[in-house]
Coordinates of C-alpha atoms in Angstrom, one line a residue:
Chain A
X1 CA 0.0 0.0 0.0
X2 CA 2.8 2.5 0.5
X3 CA 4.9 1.7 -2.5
X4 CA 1.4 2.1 -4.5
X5 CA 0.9 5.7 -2.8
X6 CA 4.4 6.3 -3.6
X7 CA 4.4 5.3 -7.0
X8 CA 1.3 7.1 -7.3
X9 CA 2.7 10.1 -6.0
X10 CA 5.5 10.2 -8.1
X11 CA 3.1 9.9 -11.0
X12 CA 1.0 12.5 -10.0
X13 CA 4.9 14.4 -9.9
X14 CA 5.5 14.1 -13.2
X15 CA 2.2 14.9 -14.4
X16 CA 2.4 17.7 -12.4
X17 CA 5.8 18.8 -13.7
X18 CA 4.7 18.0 -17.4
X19 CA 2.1 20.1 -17.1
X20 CA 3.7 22.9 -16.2
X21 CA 6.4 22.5 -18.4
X22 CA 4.1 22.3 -21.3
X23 CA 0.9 24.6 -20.3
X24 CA 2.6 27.1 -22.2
X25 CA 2.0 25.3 -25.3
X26 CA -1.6 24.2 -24.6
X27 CA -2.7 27.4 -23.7
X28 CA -1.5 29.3 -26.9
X29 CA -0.1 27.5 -29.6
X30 CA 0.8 28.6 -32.7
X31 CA 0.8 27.6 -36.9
X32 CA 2.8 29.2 -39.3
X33 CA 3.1 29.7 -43.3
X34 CA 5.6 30.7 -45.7
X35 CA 4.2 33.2 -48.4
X36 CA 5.8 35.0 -51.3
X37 CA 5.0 38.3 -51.9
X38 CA 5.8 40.0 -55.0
X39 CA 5.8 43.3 -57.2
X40 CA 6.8 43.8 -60.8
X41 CA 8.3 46.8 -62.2
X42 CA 7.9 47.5 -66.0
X43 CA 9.1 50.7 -66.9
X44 CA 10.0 50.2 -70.8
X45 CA 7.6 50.6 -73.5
X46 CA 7.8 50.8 -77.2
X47 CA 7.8 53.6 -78.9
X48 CA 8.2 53.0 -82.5
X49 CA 8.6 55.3 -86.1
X50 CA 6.0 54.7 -88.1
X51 CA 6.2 57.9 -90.6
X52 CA 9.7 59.9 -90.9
X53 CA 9.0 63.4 -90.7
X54 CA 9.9 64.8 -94.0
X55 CA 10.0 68.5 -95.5
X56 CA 9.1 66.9 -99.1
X57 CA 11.0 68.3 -102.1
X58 CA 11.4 72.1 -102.8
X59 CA 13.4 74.3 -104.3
X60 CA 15.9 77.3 -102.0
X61 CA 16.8 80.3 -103.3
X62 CA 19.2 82.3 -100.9
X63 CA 21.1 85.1 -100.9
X64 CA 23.7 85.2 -98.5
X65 CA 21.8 86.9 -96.0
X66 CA 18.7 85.9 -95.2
X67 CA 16.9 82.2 -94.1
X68 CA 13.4 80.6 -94.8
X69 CA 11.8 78.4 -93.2
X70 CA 9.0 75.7 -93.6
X71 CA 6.3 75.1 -91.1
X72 CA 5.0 71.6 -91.0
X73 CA 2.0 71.5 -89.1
X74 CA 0.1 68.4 -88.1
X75 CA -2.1 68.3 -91.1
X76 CA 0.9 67.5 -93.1
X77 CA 0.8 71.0 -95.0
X78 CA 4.3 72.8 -94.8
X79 CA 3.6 76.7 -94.8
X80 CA 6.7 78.2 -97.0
X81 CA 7.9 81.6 -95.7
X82 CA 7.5 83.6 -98.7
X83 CA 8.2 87.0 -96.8
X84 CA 12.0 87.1 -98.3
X85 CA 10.5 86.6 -102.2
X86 CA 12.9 88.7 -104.4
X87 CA 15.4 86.5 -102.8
X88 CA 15.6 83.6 -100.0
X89 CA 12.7 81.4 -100.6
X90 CA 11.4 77.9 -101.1
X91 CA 9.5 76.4 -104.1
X92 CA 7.8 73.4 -103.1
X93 CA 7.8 70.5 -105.6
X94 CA 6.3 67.5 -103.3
X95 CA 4.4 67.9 -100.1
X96 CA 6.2 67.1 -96.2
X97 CA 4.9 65.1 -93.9
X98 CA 4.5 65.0 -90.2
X99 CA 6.1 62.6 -88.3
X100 CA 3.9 59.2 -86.8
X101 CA 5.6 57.5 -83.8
X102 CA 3.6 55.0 -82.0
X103 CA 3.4 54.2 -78.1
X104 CA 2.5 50.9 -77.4
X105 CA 2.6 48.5 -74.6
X106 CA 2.7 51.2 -71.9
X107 CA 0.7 51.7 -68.7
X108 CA -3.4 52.2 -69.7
X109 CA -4.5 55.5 -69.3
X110 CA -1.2 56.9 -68.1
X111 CA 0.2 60.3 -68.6
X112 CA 4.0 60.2 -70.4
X113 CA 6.0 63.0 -71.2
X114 CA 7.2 63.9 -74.6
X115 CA 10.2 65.6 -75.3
X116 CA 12.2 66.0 -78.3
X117 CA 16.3 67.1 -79.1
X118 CA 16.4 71.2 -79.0
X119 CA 17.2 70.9 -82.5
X120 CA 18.3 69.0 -85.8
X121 CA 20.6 69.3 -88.3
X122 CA 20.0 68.3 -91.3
X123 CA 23.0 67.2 -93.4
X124 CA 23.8 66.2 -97.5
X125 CA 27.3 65.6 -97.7
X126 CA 28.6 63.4 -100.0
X127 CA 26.2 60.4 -98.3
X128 CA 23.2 62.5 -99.6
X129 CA 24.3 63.1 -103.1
X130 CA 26.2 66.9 -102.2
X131 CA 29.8 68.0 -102.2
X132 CA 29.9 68.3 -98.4
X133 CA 30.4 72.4 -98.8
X134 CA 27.0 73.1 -98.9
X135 CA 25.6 74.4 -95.6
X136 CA 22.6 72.6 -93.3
X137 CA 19.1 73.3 -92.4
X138 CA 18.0 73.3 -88.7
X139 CA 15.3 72.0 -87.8
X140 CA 12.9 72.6 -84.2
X141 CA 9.8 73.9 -82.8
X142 CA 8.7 71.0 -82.7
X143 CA 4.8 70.6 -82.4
X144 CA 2.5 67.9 -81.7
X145 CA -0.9 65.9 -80.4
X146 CA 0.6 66.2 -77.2
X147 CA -1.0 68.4 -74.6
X148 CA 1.7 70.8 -73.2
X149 CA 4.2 67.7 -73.7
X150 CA 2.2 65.5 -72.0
X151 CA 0.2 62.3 -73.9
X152 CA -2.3 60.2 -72.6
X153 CA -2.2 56.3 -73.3
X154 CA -5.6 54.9 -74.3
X155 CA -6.7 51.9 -72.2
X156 CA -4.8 49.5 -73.6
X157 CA -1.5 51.6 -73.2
X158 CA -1.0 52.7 -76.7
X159 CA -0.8 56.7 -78.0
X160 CA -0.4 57.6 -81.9
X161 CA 1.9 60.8 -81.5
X162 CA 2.2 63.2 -84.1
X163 CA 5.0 65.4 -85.2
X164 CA 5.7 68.7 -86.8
X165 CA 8.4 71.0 -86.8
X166 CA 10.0 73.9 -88.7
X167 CA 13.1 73.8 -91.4
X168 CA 14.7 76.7 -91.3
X169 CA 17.6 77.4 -94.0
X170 CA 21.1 79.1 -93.3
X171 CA 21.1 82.8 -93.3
X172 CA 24.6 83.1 -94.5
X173 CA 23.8 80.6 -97.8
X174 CA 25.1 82.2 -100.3
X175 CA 23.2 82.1 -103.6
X176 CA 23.2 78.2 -104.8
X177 CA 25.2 77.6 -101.8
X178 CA 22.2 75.2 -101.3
X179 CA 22.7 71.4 -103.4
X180 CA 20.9 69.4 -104.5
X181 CA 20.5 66.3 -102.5
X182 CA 19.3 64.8 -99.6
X183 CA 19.2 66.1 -96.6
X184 CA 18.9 64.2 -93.5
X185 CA 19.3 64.3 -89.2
X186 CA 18.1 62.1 -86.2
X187 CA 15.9 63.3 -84.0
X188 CA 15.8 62.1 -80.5
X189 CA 12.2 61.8 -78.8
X190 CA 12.2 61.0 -75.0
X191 CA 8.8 59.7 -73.7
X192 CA 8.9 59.0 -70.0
X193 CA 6.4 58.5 -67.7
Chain B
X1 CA 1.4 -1.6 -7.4
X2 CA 0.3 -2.7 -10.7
X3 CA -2.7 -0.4 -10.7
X4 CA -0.2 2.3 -9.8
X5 CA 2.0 1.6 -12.6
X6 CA -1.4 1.2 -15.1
X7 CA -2.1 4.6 -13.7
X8 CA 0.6 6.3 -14.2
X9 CA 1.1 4.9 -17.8
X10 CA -2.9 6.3 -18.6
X11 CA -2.0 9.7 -17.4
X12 CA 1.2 9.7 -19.3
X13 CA 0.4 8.5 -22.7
X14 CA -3.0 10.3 -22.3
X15 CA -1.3 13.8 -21.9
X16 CA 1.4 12.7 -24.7
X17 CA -1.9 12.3 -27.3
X18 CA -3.8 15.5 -25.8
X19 CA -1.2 17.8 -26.4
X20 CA -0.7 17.9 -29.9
X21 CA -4.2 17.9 -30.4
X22 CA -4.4 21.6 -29.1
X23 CA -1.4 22.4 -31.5
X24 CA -2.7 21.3 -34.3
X25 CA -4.0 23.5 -36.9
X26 CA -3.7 23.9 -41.0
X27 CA -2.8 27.3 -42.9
X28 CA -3.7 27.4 -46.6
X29 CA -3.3 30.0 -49.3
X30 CA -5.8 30.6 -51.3
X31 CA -4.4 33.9 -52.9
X32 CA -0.8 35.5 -52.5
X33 CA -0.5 39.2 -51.7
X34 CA 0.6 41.2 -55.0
X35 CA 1.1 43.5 -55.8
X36 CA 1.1 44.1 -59.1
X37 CA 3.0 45.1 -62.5
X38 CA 3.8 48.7 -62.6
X39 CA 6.4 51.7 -63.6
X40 CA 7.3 54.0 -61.2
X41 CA 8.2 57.8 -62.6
X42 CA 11.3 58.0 -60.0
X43 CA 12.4 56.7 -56.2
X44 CA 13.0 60.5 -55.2
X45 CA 11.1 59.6 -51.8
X46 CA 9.9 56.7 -50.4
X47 CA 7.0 56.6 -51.5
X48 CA 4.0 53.9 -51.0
X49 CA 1.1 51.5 -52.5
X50 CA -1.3 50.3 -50.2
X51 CA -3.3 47.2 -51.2
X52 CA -6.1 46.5 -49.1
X53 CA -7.6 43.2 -47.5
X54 CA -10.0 43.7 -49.8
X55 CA -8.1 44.0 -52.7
X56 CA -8.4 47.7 -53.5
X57 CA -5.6 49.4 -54.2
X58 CA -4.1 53.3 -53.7
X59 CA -0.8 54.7 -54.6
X60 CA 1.7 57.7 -54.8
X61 CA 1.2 59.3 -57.7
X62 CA 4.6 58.0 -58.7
X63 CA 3.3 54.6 -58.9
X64 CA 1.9 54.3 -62.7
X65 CA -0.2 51.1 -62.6
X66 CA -0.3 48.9 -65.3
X67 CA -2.2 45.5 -63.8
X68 CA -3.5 45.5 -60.1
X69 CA -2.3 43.5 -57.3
X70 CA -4.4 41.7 -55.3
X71 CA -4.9 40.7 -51.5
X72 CA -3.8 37.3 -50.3
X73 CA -6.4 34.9 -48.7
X74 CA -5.5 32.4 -46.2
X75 CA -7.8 29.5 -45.2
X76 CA -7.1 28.5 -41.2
X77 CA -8.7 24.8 -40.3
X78 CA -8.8 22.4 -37.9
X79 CA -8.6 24.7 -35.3
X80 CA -10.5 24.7 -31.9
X81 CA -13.7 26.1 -32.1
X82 CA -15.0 29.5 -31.6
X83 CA -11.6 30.9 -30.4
X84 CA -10.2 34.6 -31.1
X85 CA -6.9 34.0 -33.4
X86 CA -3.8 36.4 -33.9
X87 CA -2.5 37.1 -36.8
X88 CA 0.3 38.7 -37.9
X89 CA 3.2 39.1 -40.8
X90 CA 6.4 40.6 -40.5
X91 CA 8.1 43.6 -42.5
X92 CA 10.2 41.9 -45.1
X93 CA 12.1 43.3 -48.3
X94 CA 11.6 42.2 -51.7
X95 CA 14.7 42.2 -54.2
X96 CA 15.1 41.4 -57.8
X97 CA 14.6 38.1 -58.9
X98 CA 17.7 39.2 -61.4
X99 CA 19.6 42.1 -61.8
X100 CA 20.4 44.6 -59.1
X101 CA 19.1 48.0 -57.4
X102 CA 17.5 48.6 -54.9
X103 CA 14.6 46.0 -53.1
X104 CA 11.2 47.6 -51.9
X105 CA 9.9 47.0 -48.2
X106 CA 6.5 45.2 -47.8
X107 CA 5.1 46.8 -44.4
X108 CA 2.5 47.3 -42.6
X109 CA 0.0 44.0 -43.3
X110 CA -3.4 44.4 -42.5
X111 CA -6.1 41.5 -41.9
X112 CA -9.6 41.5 -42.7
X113 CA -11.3 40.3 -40.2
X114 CA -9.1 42.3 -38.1
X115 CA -9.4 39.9 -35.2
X116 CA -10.6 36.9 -36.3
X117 CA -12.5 34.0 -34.8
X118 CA -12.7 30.6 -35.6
X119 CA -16.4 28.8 -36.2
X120 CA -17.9 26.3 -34.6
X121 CA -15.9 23.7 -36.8
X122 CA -12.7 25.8 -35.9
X123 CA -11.9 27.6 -39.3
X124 CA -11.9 30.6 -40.6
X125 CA -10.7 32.4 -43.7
X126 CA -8.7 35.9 -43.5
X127 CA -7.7 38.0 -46.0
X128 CA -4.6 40.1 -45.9
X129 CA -2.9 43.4 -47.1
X130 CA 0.1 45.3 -47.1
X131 CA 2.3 48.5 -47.8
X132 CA 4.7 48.7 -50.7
X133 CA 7.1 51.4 -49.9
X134 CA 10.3 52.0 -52.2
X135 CA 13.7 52.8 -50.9
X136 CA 13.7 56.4 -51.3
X137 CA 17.9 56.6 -52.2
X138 CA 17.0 58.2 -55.9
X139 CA 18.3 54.8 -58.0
X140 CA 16.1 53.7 -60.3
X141 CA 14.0 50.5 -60.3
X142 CA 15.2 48.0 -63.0
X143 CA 12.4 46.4 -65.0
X144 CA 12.0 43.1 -62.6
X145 CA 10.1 40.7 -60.6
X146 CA 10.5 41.3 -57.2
X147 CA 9.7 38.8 -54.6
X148 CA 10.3 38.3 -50.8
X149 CA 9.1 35.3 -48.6
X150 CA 6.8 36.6 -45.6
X151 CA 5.5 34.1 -42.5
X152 CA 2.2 34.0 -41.2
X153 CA 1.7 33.9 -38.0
X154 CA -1.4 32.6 -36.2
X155 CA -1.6 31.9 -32.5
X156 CA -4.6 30.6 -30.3

């Protein structure tokens, strides 16, 4: 009888010690999960040259002091500056045409900025058919479907952007410093959100 | 002496099978937290996206969305019954899956229901937000997947 009331105590012992040891557990346990989280960042979209911007084919007349200019607007009619007409002035012969760049693959209905190089010049040289003496146009003010530089994608991220600008020719060209040939440049557009 | 030992076997093995009754519970995920594809104008500031447990979404303007994220959902089962739960999920980073420059911080997780209690068959499904918040140092984001591994915590 005492060994049972022993052995019963020191059950009761380590049940009692168990207990405490683990009440910790019982009373709040705990699970746990491993989740990924994740973000993307896409920054690039396409913007792609559909239509060069060209000033067409015309004829200069200069005179060493004066420059002309051509105003392509975005209905694809160049205005030629006729003001100088006894002498600097341009003949056109076939029609410009603005400049199509498409935006595609960008955010939906997000606002990106549109900005071009301050200016272009337009070279002949020997790679356009000219002697490499003959001077340059320039080429900026730029215009286009933007509102105040900014264009909005439609909603499946895309924005047809349209491009004019004006060729103006060298003041100091003297008469037929001008060749015939072509005359070409890079512009640079940046479009940014 | 023999019912002693019987005894003391019973209460042993009987406490050895009850514990890990009370421990047991499962976590599954329905939905991970995302959030989402998008192209961010700069990282002048820190500046953050908040996805809701719901799912909604609000940003810094400097965020520019192109898809939504979405809210994770969590199933919790084979818990005890009717019992308030806490929940929680540590700030973590997420970094490039290639590439370098600098990781985002996911802060801030929120929980719908905010303090949630099990049923009467001891589950319960939560749903869970966060906070997107970019480094602030000025360096560009490369175009990446980011990702970061997050624990969920649940104790009872």
């Amino acid at each position: 009888m005492k060994r049972f009331i022993k052995t019963l105590k020191t059950t009761a012992a380590i049940a009692a010690v168990a207990t405490v040891a683990f009440a910790p557990s019982m009373a709040k346990a705990d699970a746990s999960l491993n989740t990924d989280i994740t973000a993307s960042v896409l920054n690039a979209f396409n913007l792609v040259e559909t239509t060069p911007m060209s000033f067409g084919s015309f004829a200069i007349f200069t005179d060493g002091a004066t420059s002309t200019t051509i105003d392509l607007d975005l209905a694809d009619t160049g205005t030629y500056d006729s003001a100088n007409d006894g002498t600097t002035r341009t003949l056109p012969i076939t029609a410009p045409t603005t400049g199509v760049f498409d935006i595609s693959a960008a955010a939906p209905t997000a606002e990106i900025n549109i900005a071009y190089s301050a200016s272009v010049s337009l070279v002949c040289g020997v790679g356009g058919g000219c002697s490499g003496a003959e001077p340059d146009f320039t080429v900026d003010t730029w215009t286009d479907n933007s509102v105040a530089g900014v264009i909005t994608t439609d909603v499946a991220g895309a924005f047809t952007l349209t491009t004019g600008a004006t060729l103006t020719s060298d003041a100091a060209a003297a008469v037929g410093a001008y060749e015939d040939g072509t005359y070409t440049g890079t512009l640079t557009i940046d479009a940014t959100y | 002496m023999r019912n002693a030992g019987l005894l003391s076997i019973i209460i042993l093995v009987g406490f050895v099978f009850w514990c890990p009754v009370l421990a047991y519970a499962t976590i599954t995920e329905q939905q991970a937290l995302s959030f989402g594809v998008f192209a961010l104008r700069d990282n002048a500031a820190a500046y953050d996206m908040v996805v809701s447990p719901t799912g909604s979404v609000s940003n810094h303007a400097s965020y520019v969305m192109i898809s939504p994220g979405q809210n994770a959902v969590f199933d919790l089962t084979d818990l005890p019954p009717d019992t308030l739960l806490g929940v929680s999920i540590g700030d973590i980073s997420l970094s490039p899956d290639a590439g370098g420059g600098p990781s985002f911080d996911a802060v801030d997780f929120t929980f719908s229901p905010a303090n949630p209690v099990t049923d009467v068959s001891g589950a319960v499904t939560i749903n869970v937000g966060g906070t997107l918040r970019t480094s602030g140092s000025g360096a560009m984001y490369s175009d990446a997947a980011f990702s970061g591994s997050a624990t969920l915590q649940v104790i009872f």
